[in-house]
Structures are given as structure tokens and as C-alpha cells.
Amino acid sequence: EPAPSPSAPAPLPPPLSRQPSRAAGSEGAAMAGCPRWAAVLALPVLLALPVLSRRAAAGCASRGLCCPGRDPACLSTGWRPDGSHGPCYCDQACARTLDCCHDYAETCPVIPCVVSQWSGWSGCAEPCKTTYRVRRRHVIQEPRNGGEACPPLEERAGCVEYWTRQGTECKQSLIPALITTGGFGKARKKRAAADGNERGGYCVEFQLVAITPGCLHSHHSYTHWMHYLREGHTVCVECQHPALDSRSLHCYGDGSGSKKNQLLHWQAVGNPQCKGTWKRIRQLATCSCPSVHSFLFI
């Protein structure tokens, strides 16, 4: 055979492939073409990646944090709303300071207060005087994580009980007369007539002795009539059937049975700050009260 030409180059080996074989797996892909010592050093790093990932996503749930108000100690580490990673908080204030952990809203949901229905009204706190009655409700679910606070759990309303606990009628001189404007009586008379219960009433004249400033300082439309109350004036108060007690046939607070010149108490309905004292002058069988200074017992 002829000798090869000295000018022909020697054949080169095939190039190494950069693509790992499918069966090599991710470890083979990572280690392909690397020295043995490099593979040994890289293995712990690869094994630590899942641990680092879990730590990066820490947040509130992993530490069981949900703190009221502003609490610097309510601190974790994780992703923040701005996309950065680092210290983050799990307290209510973080929503305003924008440094909540990524899972705060899910881990610490806003829960409002939930209360029960109102109970029935109690009886009057005390008999024979202007006092109050009470109704209550209780908390079913306390507010959490900045939820709406609980509403009032107790409510009071004005109340007068005209009979003692023993079932005897209160002395008239101890009960303040509850009065309102005379115009209220027109509608009340119509209702009584429609029910077939209308009976003759009476009127009582009183001289106003003392009036609290609250009578003049109320500006609601339904309290304008109180501005006509003046110390020294004589007022006429009508006792109509709807306000008559079925047993005594008197309106409570009319001063029947009181001594001459005895100071009696009255209170305006609709304004607890408007009250005072007066003296009973006389009772009139036929009512002829003037329109301005005409009032009603309630």
C-alpha cells in the first residue's frame, strides 16, 4: 500500500455533547463536565435549597403570630408587600405601615364583633320615682385582628312605676308629673273616642316655681313648647282619659292629696334636662286652658 501523504492532517475525536442524557437526571445535568471535587462541594448546596425555600416563605402562619395593635415583637421573616424579602410583621399596625408578611391577611383575617339580640326590658329600677329600665345583650364573638368593635351591650330608657313592690299605690307627692304640649291631646282624644273609651277628664292649675336651664337650651322642633315655661307663670295641665289611672281616676303627678303650697316636681317628656317644681293651685272640672300655657299629663 502506498504510504500516507505527509501533508494529510490526523482525524479529530468527536466533540463532547453539552446536553445531558435524559436518563442522567438533574444531578447528572448539574455535574456534567465538572471535576469530581466540584460535584462533592455542590451536593450539600443542592440538598439545602428546599430548606432555604421554606425559610424564605416563613411569614405569620409558620410562627403562629397574630398580634393586636402595634407590637414590635410580633416579628417574622418572609416576603413583604413590596416584593422584598426580610423582616416582616404580623400585628394589626402592619396594614398601615405596609410591612406585613405575605400571609398576614390569610393567617389573621379581620373578624368583627358579633352580639346577641336584645333581651326584654326589665322593670323600673325603683318604684314611685322617675327612673330607668334596662335591656342587655351579650357578646357572641369578640373582634379580632382589627375587626369592628362591639356596640353597647346595655341600653336604658326612662321609666315610672306608680305602684310599690307590695302592690300599693305610690303617694302622689312623691311622683313627678310627666308633661307634654297640649297639642298632643288632640290626636290622643281621637284615639280614645275611636276605642269607645273616652271619659271626662279634668284640668289642674299650677304655679311654676323653679325651672332648669335645660328647658331653654333644647333646639329640637318637638321641644319648642318648653320655651314657654317661665318661673312665676300659671300653667294649666289637662288630665285626659288615656292618662287616667283606672283605679284612682287621677293622673299621676297631679298633686291630689298634697298639702297647700307644697312643692311638687314635674318633668318634660322628650327632654330629661327640662324639669322643675311647681305649686298646685286648684283643680278645674271644666277645662279652659289657654293655648300657649296648656299642657298634658302623660
PDB file of N, CA and C in Angstrom, residues 93-182:
ATOM      1  N   ALA A  93     -50.978  46.785  63.063  1.00  0.00           N
ATOM      2  CA  ALA A  93     -50.418  48.017  62.510  1.00  0.00           C
ATOM      3  C   ALA A  93     -49.721  47.795  61.176  1.00  0.00           C
ATOM      4  N   CYS A  94     -49.377  46.564  60.845  1.00  0.00           N
ATOM      5  CA  CYS A  94     -48.614  46.333  59.617  1.00  0.00           C
ATOM      6  C   CYS A  94     -49.400  46.706  58.372  1.00  0.00           C
ATOM      7  N   ALA A  95     -50.729  46.690  58.460  1.00  0.00           N
ATOM      8  CA  ALA A  95     -51.528  47.077  57.295  1.00  0.00           C
ATOM      9  C   ALA A  95     -51.338  48.552  56.967  1.00  0.00           C
ATOM     10  N   ARG A  96     -51.061  49.371  57.986  1.00  0.00           N
ATOM     11  CA  ARG A  96     -50.838  50.806  57.760  1.00  0.00           C
ATOM     12  C   ARG A  96     -49.381  51.096  57.416  1.00  0.00           C
ATOM     13  N   THR A  97     -48.484  50.355  58.023  1.00  0.00           N
ATOM     14  CA  THR A  97     -47.060  50.606  57.778  1.00  0.00           C
ATOM     15  C   THR A  97     -46.524  49.828  56.583  1.00  0.00           C
ATOM     16  N   LEU A  98     -47.382  48.995  55.973  1.00  0.00           N
ATOM     17  CA  LEU A  98     -47.042  48.259  54.743  1.00  0.00           C
ATOM     18  C   LEU A  98     -45.826  47.357  54.916  1.00  0.00           C
ATOM     19  N   ASP A  99     -45.735  46.714  56.063  1.00  0.00           N
ATOM     20  CA  ASP A  99     -44.633  45.776  56.275  1.00  0.00           C
ATOM     21  C   ASP A  99     -45.147  44.430  56.791  1.00  0.00           C
ATOM     22  N   CYS A 100     -46.380  44.053  56.366  1.00  0.00           N
ATOM     23  CA  CYS A 100     -46.933  42.761  56.754  1.00  0.00           C
ATOM     24  C   CYS A 100     -46.190  41.634  56.035  1.00  0.00           C
ATOM     25  N   CYS A 101     -46.188  40.485  56.653  1.00  0.00           N
ATOM     26  CA  CYS A 101     -45.717  39.290  55.964  1.00  0.00           C
ATOM     27  C   CYS A 101     -46.735  38.899  54.893  1.00  0.00           C
ATOM     28  N   HIS A 102     -46.279  38.153  53.902  1.00  0.00           N
ATOM     29  CA  HIS A 102     -47.110  37.859  52.735  1.00  0.00           C
ATOM     30  C   HIS A 102     -48.402  37.118  53.087  1.00  0.00           C
ATOM     31  N   ASP A 103     -48.408  36.345  54.178  1.00  0.00           N
ATOM     32  CA  ASP A 103     -49.593  35.552  54.514  1.00  0.00           C
ATOM     33  C   ASP A 103     -50.383  36.144  55.677  1.00  0.00           C
ATOM     34  N   TYR A 104     -50.166  37.432  55.994  1.00  0.00           N
ATOM     35  CA  TYR A 104     -50.857  38.031  57.149  1.00  0.00           C
ATOM     36  C   TYR A 104     -52.371  38.012  56.965  1.00  0.00           C
ATOM     37  N   ALA A 105     -52.861  38.468  55.799  1.00  0.00           N
ATOM     38  CA  ALA A 105     -54.309  38.562  55.589  1.00  0.00           C
ATOM     39  C   ALA A 105     -54.983  37.201  55.696  1.00  0.00           C
ATOM     40  N   GLU A 106     -54.315  36.169  55.240  1.00  0.00           N
ATOM     41  CA  GLU A 106     -54.889  34.824  55.288  1.00  0.00           C
ATOM     42  C   GLU A 106     -54.797  34.222  56.684  1.00  0.00           C
ATOM     43  N   THR A 107     -53.686  34.468  57.356  1.00  0.00           N
ATOM     44  CA  THR A 107     -53.469  33.886  58.683  1.00  0.00           C
ATOM     45  C   THR A 107     -54.225  34.640  59.768  1.00  0.00           C
ATOM     46  N   CYS A 108     -54.370  35.951  59.602  1.00  0.00           N
ATOM     47  CA  CYS A 108     -55.005  36.800  60.615  1.00  0.00           C
ATOM     48  C   CYS A 108     -56.192  37.539  59.996  1.00  0.00           C
ATOM     49  N   PRO A 109     -57.262  36.851  59.615  1.00  0.00           N
ATOM     50  CA  PRO A 109     -58.396  37.527  58.967  1.00  0.00           C
ATOM     51  C   PRO A 109     -59.102  38.478  59.929  1.00  0.00           C
ATOM     52  N   VAL A 110     -59.677  39.557  59.383  1.00  0.00           N
ATOM     53  CA  VAL A 110     -60.425  40.529  60.180  1.00  0.00           C
ATOM     54  C   VAL A 110     -61.762  39.915  60.576  1.00  0.00           C
ATOM     55  N   ILE A 111     -62.025  39.843  61.875  1.00  0.00           N
ATOM     56  CA  ILE A 111     -63.266  39.253  62.384  1.00  0.00           C
ATOM     57  C   ILE A 111     -63.988  40.306  63.222  1.00  0.00           C
ATOM     58  N   PRO A 112     -65.182  40.754  62.805  1.00  0.00           N
ATOM     59  CA  PRO A 112     -65.908  41.774  63.570  1.00  0.00           C
ATOM     60  C   PRO A 112     -66.579  41.173  64.800  1.00  0.00           C
ATOM     61  N   CYS A 113     -66.979  42.055  65.700  1.00  0.00           N
ATOM     62  CA  CYS A 113     -67.716  41.624  66.892  1.00  0.00           C
ATOM     63  C   CYS A 113     -69.122  41.184  66.488  1.00  0.00           C
ATOM     64  N   VAL A 114     -69.597  40.135  67.114  1.00  0.00           N
ATOM     65  CA  VAL A 114     -70.964  39.653  66.901  1.00  0.00           C
ATOM     66  C   VAL A 114     -71.659  39.612  68.258  1.00  0.00           C
ATOM     67  N   VAL A 115     -72.855  40.229  68.338  1.00  0.00           N
ATOM     68  CA  VAL A 115     -73.602  40.262  69.601  1.00  0.00           C
ATOM     69  C   VAL A 115     -74.958  39.596  69.418  1.00  0.00           C
ATOM     70  N   SER A 116     -75.563  39.240  70.530  1.00  0.00           N
ATOM     71  CA  SER A 116     -76.880  38.605  70.520  1.00  0.00           C
ATOM     72  C   SER A 116     -77.975  39.646  70.325  1.00  0.00           C
ATOM     73  N   GLN A 117     -79.208  39.181  70.214  1.00  0.00           N
ATOM     74  CA  GLN A 117     -80.359  40.078  70.176  1.00  0.00           C
ATOM     75  C   GLN A 117     -80.566  40.692  71.568  1.00  0.00           C
ATOM     76  N   TRP A 118     -81.288  41.818  71.612  1.00  0.00           N
ATOM     77  CA  TRP A 118     -81.597  42.451  72.896  1.00  0.00           C
ATOM     78  C   TRP A 118     -82.492  41.546  73.731  1.00  0.00           C
ATOM     79  N   SER A 119     -82.278  41.575  75.025  1.00  0.00           N
ATOM     80  CA  SER A 119     -83.198  40.913  75.943  1.00  0.00           C
ATOM     81  C   SER A 119     -84.462  41.756  76.055  1.00  0.00           C
ATOM     82  N   GLY A 120     -85.456  41.252  76.763  1.00  0.00           N
ATOM     83  CA  GLY A 120     -86.627  42.070  77.035  1.00  0.00           C
ATOM     84  C   GLY A 120     -86.294  43.176  78.033  1.00  0.00           C
ATOM     85  N   TRP A 121     -87.147  44.204  78.088  1.00  0.00           N
ATOM     86  CA  TRP A 121     -86.928  45.302  79.036  1.00  0.00           C
ATOM     87  C   TRP A 121     -87.194  44.817  80.452  1.00  0.00           C
ATOM     88  N   SER A 122     -86.361  45.275  81.367  1.00  0.00           N
ATOM     89  CA  SER A 122     -86.576  44.980  82.783  1.00  0.00           C
ATOM     90  C   SER A 122     -87.689  45.879  83.310  1.00  0.00           C
ATOM     91  N   GLY A 123     -88.078  45.656  84.550  1.00  0.00           N
ATOM     92  CA  GLY A 123     -88.988  46.589  85.191  1.00  0.00           C
ATOM     93  C   GLY A 123     -88.248  47.853  85.602  1.00  0.00           C
ATOM     94  N   CYS A 124     -88.974  48.821  86.141  1.00  0.00           N
ATOM     95  CA  CYS A 124     -88.341  50.057  86.604  1.00  0.00           C
ATOM     96  C   CYS A 124     -87.364  49.740  87.741  1.00  0.00           C
ATOM     97  N   ALA A 125     -86.262  50.468  87.753  1.00  0.00           N
ATOM     98  CA  ALA A 125     -85.242  50.224  88.773  1.00  0.00           C
ATOM     99  C   ALA A 125     -85.792  50.477  90.173  1.00  0.00           C
ATOM    100  N   GLU A 126     -86.627  51.510  90.321  1.00  0.00           N
ATOM    101  CA  GLU A 126     -87.231  51.828  91.617  1.00  0.00           C
ATOM    102  C   GLU A 126     -88.663  52.287  91.384  1.00  0.00           C
ATOM    103  N   PRO A 127     -89.566  51.981  92.295  1.00  0.00           N
ATOM    104  CA  PRO A 127     -90.941  52.462  92.159  1.00  0.00           C
ATOM    105  C   PRO A 127     -91.091  53.880  92.699  1.00  0.00           C
ATOM    106  N   CYS A 128     -92.173  54.510  92.328  1.00  0.00           N
ATOM    107  CA  CYS A 128     -92.581  55.798  92.900  1.00  0.00           C
ATOM    108  C   CYS A 128     -91.626  56.946  92.572  1.00  0.00           C
ATOM    109  N   LYS A 129     -90.858  56.833  91.493  1.00  0.00           N
ATOM    110  CA  LYS A 129     -89.984  57.931  91.090  1.00  0.00           C
ATOM    111  C   LYS A 129     -89.605  57.751  89.623  1.00  0.00           C
ATOM    112  N   THR A 130     -89.187  58.850  89.021  1.00  0.00           N
ATOM    113  CA  THR A 130     -88.703  58.771  87.649  1.00  0.00           C
ATOM    114  C   THR A 130     -87.342  58.094  87.649  1.00  0.00           C
ATOM    115  N   THR A 131     -87.259  56.978  86.991  1.00  0.00           N
ATOM    116  CA  THR A 131     -86.013  56.209  86.994  1.00  0.00           C
ATOM    117  C   THR A 131     -85.807  55.607  85.608  1.00  0.00           C
ATOM    118  N   TYR A 132     -85.281  54.405  85.523  1.00  0.00           N
ATOM    119  CA  TYR A 132     -84.975  53.823  84.219  1.00  0.00           C
ATOM    120  C   TYR A 132     -85.240  52.320  84.229  1.00  0.00           C
ATOM    121  N   ARG A 133     -85.370  51.769  83.044  1.00  0.00           N
ATOM    122  CA  ARG A 133     -85.430  50.322  82.841  1.00  0.00           C
ATOM    123  C   ARG A 133     -84.269  49.936  81.928  1.00  0.00           C
ATOM    124  N   VAL A 134     -83.937  48.671  81.893  1.00  0.00           N
ATOM    125  CA  VAL A 134     -82.706  48.231  81.219  1.00  0.00           C
ATOM    126  C   VAL A 134     -82.998  47.037  80.316  1.00  0.00           C
ATOM    127  N   ARG A 135     -82.286  46.983  79.197  1.00  0.00           N
ATOM    128  CA  ARG A 135     -82.223  45.750  78.415  1.00  0.00           C
ATOM    129  C   ARG A 135     -80.760  45.518  78.031  1.00  0.00           C
ATOM    130  N   ARG A 136     -80.405  44.263  77.854  1.00  0.00           N
ATOM    131  CA  ARG A 136     -78.994  43.919  77.635  1.00  0.00           C
ATOM    132  C   ARG A 136     -78.853  42.906  76.498  1.00  0.00           C
ATOM    133  N   ARG A 137     -77.624  42.814  75.986  1.00  0.00           N
ATOM    134  CA  ARG A 137     -77.249  41.768  75.037  1.00  0.00           C
ATOM    135  C   ARG A 137     -75.815  41.350  75.359  1.00  0.00           C
ATOM    136  N   HIS A 138     -75.388  40.215  74.856  1.00  0.00           N
ATOM    137  CA  HIS A 138     -74.062  39.712  75.198  1.00  0.00           C
ATOM    138  C   HIS A 138     -73.244  39.457  73.935  1.00  0.00           C
ATOM    139  N   VAL A 139     -71.940  39.332  74.140  1.00  0.00           N
ATOM    140  CA  VAL A 139     -71.011  39.138  73.021  1.00  0.00           C
ATOM    141  C   VAL A 139     -70.967  37.661  72.643  1.00  0.00           C
ATOM    142  N   ILE A 140     -71.186  37.386  71.367  1.00  0.00           N
ATOM    143  CA  ILE A 140     -71.065  36.022  70.844  1.00  0.00           C
ATOM    144  C   ILE A 140     -69.662  35.790  70.292  1.00  0.00           C
ATOM    145  N   GLN A 141     -69.123  36.779  69.592  1.00  0.00           N
ATOM    146  CA  GLN A 141     -67.785  36.678  69.002  1.00  0.00           C
ATOM    147  C   GLN A 141     -67.020  37.962  69.265  1.00  0.00           C
ATOM    148  N   GLU A 142     -65.921  37.866  69.979  1.00  0.00           N
ATOM    149  CA  GLU A 142     -65.071  39.035  70.213  1.00  0.00           C
ATOM    150  C   GLU A 142     -64.397  39.457  68.901  1.00  0.00           C
ATOM    151  N   PRO A 143     -64.173  40.763  68.713  1.00  0.00           N
ATOM    152  CA  PRO A 143     -63.476  41.198  67.494  1.00  0.00           C
ATOM    153  C   PRO A 143     -62.016  40.764  67.521  1.00  0.00           C
ATOM    154  N   ARG A 144     -61.489  40.466  66.347  1.00  0.00           N
ATOM    155  CA  ARG A 144     -60.087  40.060  66.242  1.00  0.00           C
ATOM    156  C   ARG A 144     -59.443  40.719  65.038  1.00  0.00           C
ATOM    157  N   ASN A 145     -58.157  40.972  65.176  1.00  0.00           N
ATOM    158  CA  ASN A 145     -57.340  41.476  64.070  1.00  0.00           C
ATOM    159  C   ASN A 145     -57.897  42.760  63.460  1.00  0.00           C
ATOM    160  N   GLY A 146     -58.337  43.674  64.322  1.00  0.00           N
ATOM    161  CA  GLY A 146     -58.823  44.964  63.839  1.00  0.00           C
ATOM    162  C   GLY A 146     -60.257  44.957  63.380  1.00  0.00           C
ATOM    163  N   GLY A 147     -61.018  43.911  63.699  1.00  0.00           N
ATOM    164  CA  GLY A 147     -62.427  43.855  63.322  1.00  0.00           C
ATOM    165  C   GLY A 147     -63.248  44.904  64.054  1.00  0.00           C
ATOM    166  N   GLU A 148     -64.458  45.163  63.563  1.00  0.00           N
ATOM    167  CA  GLU A 148     -65.331  46.192  64.144  1.00  0.00           C
ATOM    168  C   GLU A 148     -65.583  45.916  65.626  1.00  0.00           C
ATOM    169  N   ALA A 149     -65.450  46.971  66.438  1.00  0.00           N
ATOM    170  CA  ALA A 149     -65.609  46.828  67.888  1.00  0.00           C
ATOM    171  C   ALA A 149     -67.054  46.496  68.247  1.00  0.00           C
ATOM    172  N   CYS A 150     -67.245  46.000  69.457  1.00  0.00           N
ATOM    173  CA  CYS A 150     -68.583  45.631  69.914  1.00  0.00           C
ATOM    174  C   CYS A 150     -69.410  46.884  70.196  1.00  0.00           C
ATOM    175  N   PRO A 151     -70.701  46.879  69.839  1.00  0.00           N
ATOM    176  CA  PRO A 151     -71.581  48.001  70.166  1.00  0.00           C
ATOM    177  C   PRO A 151     -71.937  47.962  71.650  1.00  0.00           C
ATOM    178  N   PRO A 152     -72.631  48.995  72.159  1.00  0.00           N
ATOM    179  CA  PRO A 152     -73.035  48.978  73.575  1.00  0.00           C
ATOM    180  C   PRO A 152     -73.843  47.727  73.902  1.00  0.00           C
ATOM    181  N   LEU A 153     -73.591  47.182  75.062  1.00  0.00           N
ATOM    182  CA  LEU A 153     -74.254  45.951  75.480  1.00  0.00           C
ATOM    183  C   LEU A 153     -75.402  46.215  76.445  1.00  0.00           C
ATOM    184  N   GLU A 154     -75.614  47.482  76.806  1.00  0.00           N
ATOM    185  CA  GLU A 154     -76.707  47.838  77.712  1.00  0.00           C
ATOM    186  C   GLU A 154     -77.387  49.095  77.209  1.00  0.00           C
ATOM    187  N   GLU A 155     -78.698  49.130  77.317  1.00  0.00           N
ATOM    188  CA  GLU A 155     -79.472  50.294  76.893  1.00  0.00           C
ATOM    189  C   GLU A 155     -80.489  50.615  77.980  1.00  0.00           C
ATOM    190  N   ARG A 156     -80.661  51.915  78.246  1.00  0.00           N
ATOM    191  CA  ARG A 156     -81.606  52.343  79.276  1.00  0.00           C
ATOM    192  C   ARG A 156     -82.667  53.251  78.671  1.00  0.00           C
ATOM    193  N   ALA A 157     -83.828  53.240  79.277  1.00  0.00           N
ATOM    194  CA  ALA A 157     -84.923  54.108  78.849  1.00  0.00           C
ATOM    195  C   ALA A 157     -85.647  54.609  80.088  1.00  0.00           C
ATOM    196  N   GLY A 158     -86.260  55.783  79.950  1.00  0.00           N
ATOM    197  CA  GLY A 158     -86.995  56.356  81.073  1.00  0.00           C
ATOM    198  C   GLY A 158     -88.145  55.463  81.515  1.00  0.00           C
ATOM    199  N   CYS A 159     -88.477  55.565  82.784  1.00  0.00           N
ATOM    200  CA  CYS A 159     -89.485  54.657  83.336  1.00  0.00           C
ATOM    201  C   CYS A 159     -90.059  55.251  84.618  1.00  0.00           C
ATOM    202  N   VAL A 160     -91.354  55.082  84.815  1.00  0.00           N
ATOM    203  CA  VAL A 160     -92.004  55.464  86.073  1.00  0.00           C
ATOM    204  C   VAL A 160     -92.938  54.333  86.479  1.00  0.00           C
ATOM    205  N   GLU A 161     -92.773  53.828  87.675  1.00  0.00           N
ATOM    206  CA  GLU A 161     -93.646  52.786  88.208  1.00  0.00           C
ATOM    207  C   GLU A 161     -94.489  53.402  89.323  1.00  0.00           C
ATOM    208  N   TYR A 162     -95.823  53.352  89.155  1.00  0.00           N
ATOM    209  CA  TYR A 162     -96.720  54.048  90.077  1.00  0.00           C
ATOM    210  C   TYR A 162     -97.215  53.161  91.214  1.00  0.00           C
ATOM    211  N   TRP A 163     -96.712  51.943  91.298  1.00  0.00           N
ATOM    212  CA  TRP A 163     -97.118  51.034  92.358  1.00  0.00           C
ATOM    213  C   TRP A 163     -95.878  50.451  93.020  1.00  0.00           C
ATOM    214  N   THR A 164     -95.939  50.286  94.335  1.00  0.00           N
ATOM    215  CA  THR A 164     -94.800  49.756  95.080  1.00  0.00           C
ATOM    216  C   THR A 164     -94.655  48.257  94.816  1.00  0.00           C
ATOM    217  N   ARG A 165     -93.537  47.693  95.304  1.00  0.00           N
ATOM    218  CA  ARG A 165     -93.324  46.251  95.151  1.00  0.00           C
ATOM    219  C   ARG A 165     -94.402  45.451  95.885  1.00  0.00           C
ATOM    220  N   GLN A 166     -94.990  46.055  96.920  1.00  0.00           N
ATOM    221  CA  GLN A 166     -96.023  45.368  97.695  1.00  0.00           C
ATOM    222  C   GLN A 166     -97.409  45.512  97.072  1.00  0.00           C
ATOM    223  N   GLY A 167     -97.514  46.256  95.951  1.00  0.00           N
ATOM    224  CA  GLY A 167     -98.784  46.398  95.258  1.00  0.00           C
ATOM    225  C   GLY A 167     -99.635  47.555  95.726  1.00  0.00           C
ATOM    226  N   THR A 168     -99.081  48.443  96.546  1.00  0.00           N
ATOM    227  CA  THR A 168     -99.840  49.616  96.980  1.00  0.00           C
ATOM    228  C   THR A 168     -99.485  50.811  96.106  1.00  0.00           C
ATOM    229  N   GLU A 169    -100.433  51.719  95.969  1.00  0.00           N
ATOM    230  CA  GLU A 169    -100.236  52.878  95.104  1.00  0.00           C
ATOM    231  C   GLU A 169     -99.244  53.854  95.735  1.00  0.00           C
ATOM    232  N   CYS A 170     -98.377  54.416  94.898  1.00  0.00           N
ATOM    233  CA  CYS A 170     -97.403  55.390  95.389  1.00  0.00           C
ATOM    234  C   CYS A 170     -98.109  56.670  95.823  1.00  0.00           C
ATOM    235  N   LYS A 171     -97.529  57.360  96.785  1.00  0.00           N
ATOM    236  CA  LYS A 171     -98.068  58.651  97.197  1.00  0.00           C
ATOM    237  C   LYS A 171     -97.877  59.660  96.069  1.00  0.00           C
ATOM    238  N   GLN A 172     -98.928  60.411  95.792  1.00  0.00           N
ATOM    239  CA  GLN A 172     -98.887  61.341  94.664  1.00  0.00           C
ATOM    240  C   GLN A 172     -97.764  62.362  94.791  1.00  0.00           C
ATOM    241  N   SER A 173     -97.475  62.792  96.009  1.00  0.00           N
ATOM    242  CA  SER A 173     -96.478  63.847  96.186  1.00  0.00           C
ATOM    243  C   SER A 173     -95.067  63.368  95.853  1.00  0.00           C
ATOM    244  N   LEU A 174     -94.855  62.042  95.796  1.00  0.00           N
ATOM    245  CA  LEU A 174     -93.523  61.516  95.506  1.00  0.00           C
ATOM    246  C   LEU A 174     -93.259  61.360  94.016  1.00  0.00           C
ATOM    247  N   ILE A 175     -94.316  61.434  93.200  1.00  0.00           N
ATOM    248  CA  ILE A 175     -94.184  61.154  91.776  1.00  0.00           C
ATOM    249  C   ILE A 175     -94.132  62.456  90.992  1.00  0.00           C
ATOM    250  N   PRO A 176     -93.103  62.673  90.191  1.00  0.00           N
ATOM    251  CA  PRO A 176     -93.084  63.881  89.363  1.00  0.00           C
ATOM    252  C   PRO A 176     -94.121  63.779  88.255  1.00  0.00           C
ATOM    253  N   ALA A 177     -94.754  64.896  87.954  1.00  0.00           N
ATOM    254  CA  ALA A 177     -95.709  64.925  86.851  1.00  0.00           C
ATOM    255  C   ALA A 177     -94.944  64.926  85.536  1.00  0.00           C
ATOM    256  N   LEU A 178     -95.295  64.031  84.649  1.00  0.00           N
ATOM    257  CA  LEU A 178     -94.706  63.997  83.315  1.00  0.00           C
ATOM    258  C   LEU A 178     -95.635  64.759  82.381  1.00  0.00           C
ATOM    259  N   ILE A 179     -95.135  65.833  81.769  1.00  0.00           N
ATOM    260  CA  ILE A 179     -95.996  66.698  80.973  1.00  0.00           C
ATOM    261  C   ILE A 179     -95.462  66.827  79.552  1.00  0.00           C
ATOM    262  N   THR A 180     -96.385  67.147  78.650  1.00  0.00           N
ATOM    263  CA  THR A 180     -96.030  67.442  77.265  1.00  0.00           C
ATOM    264  C   THR A 180     -96.946  68.549  76.766  1.00  0.00           C
ATOM    265  N   THR A 181     -96.733  68.971  75.517  1.00  0.00           N
ATOM    266  CA  THR A 181     -97.513  70.066  74.959  1.00  0.00           C
ATOM    267  C   THR A 181     -98.986  69.698  74.818  1.00  0.00           C
ATOM    268  N   GLY A 182     -99.854  70.688  74.969  1.00  0.00           N
ATOM    269  CA  GLY A 182    -101.283  70.444  74.867  1.00  0.00           C
ATOM    270  C   GLY A 182    -101.717  69.957  73.500  1.00  0.00           C
TER     271      GLY A 182
END
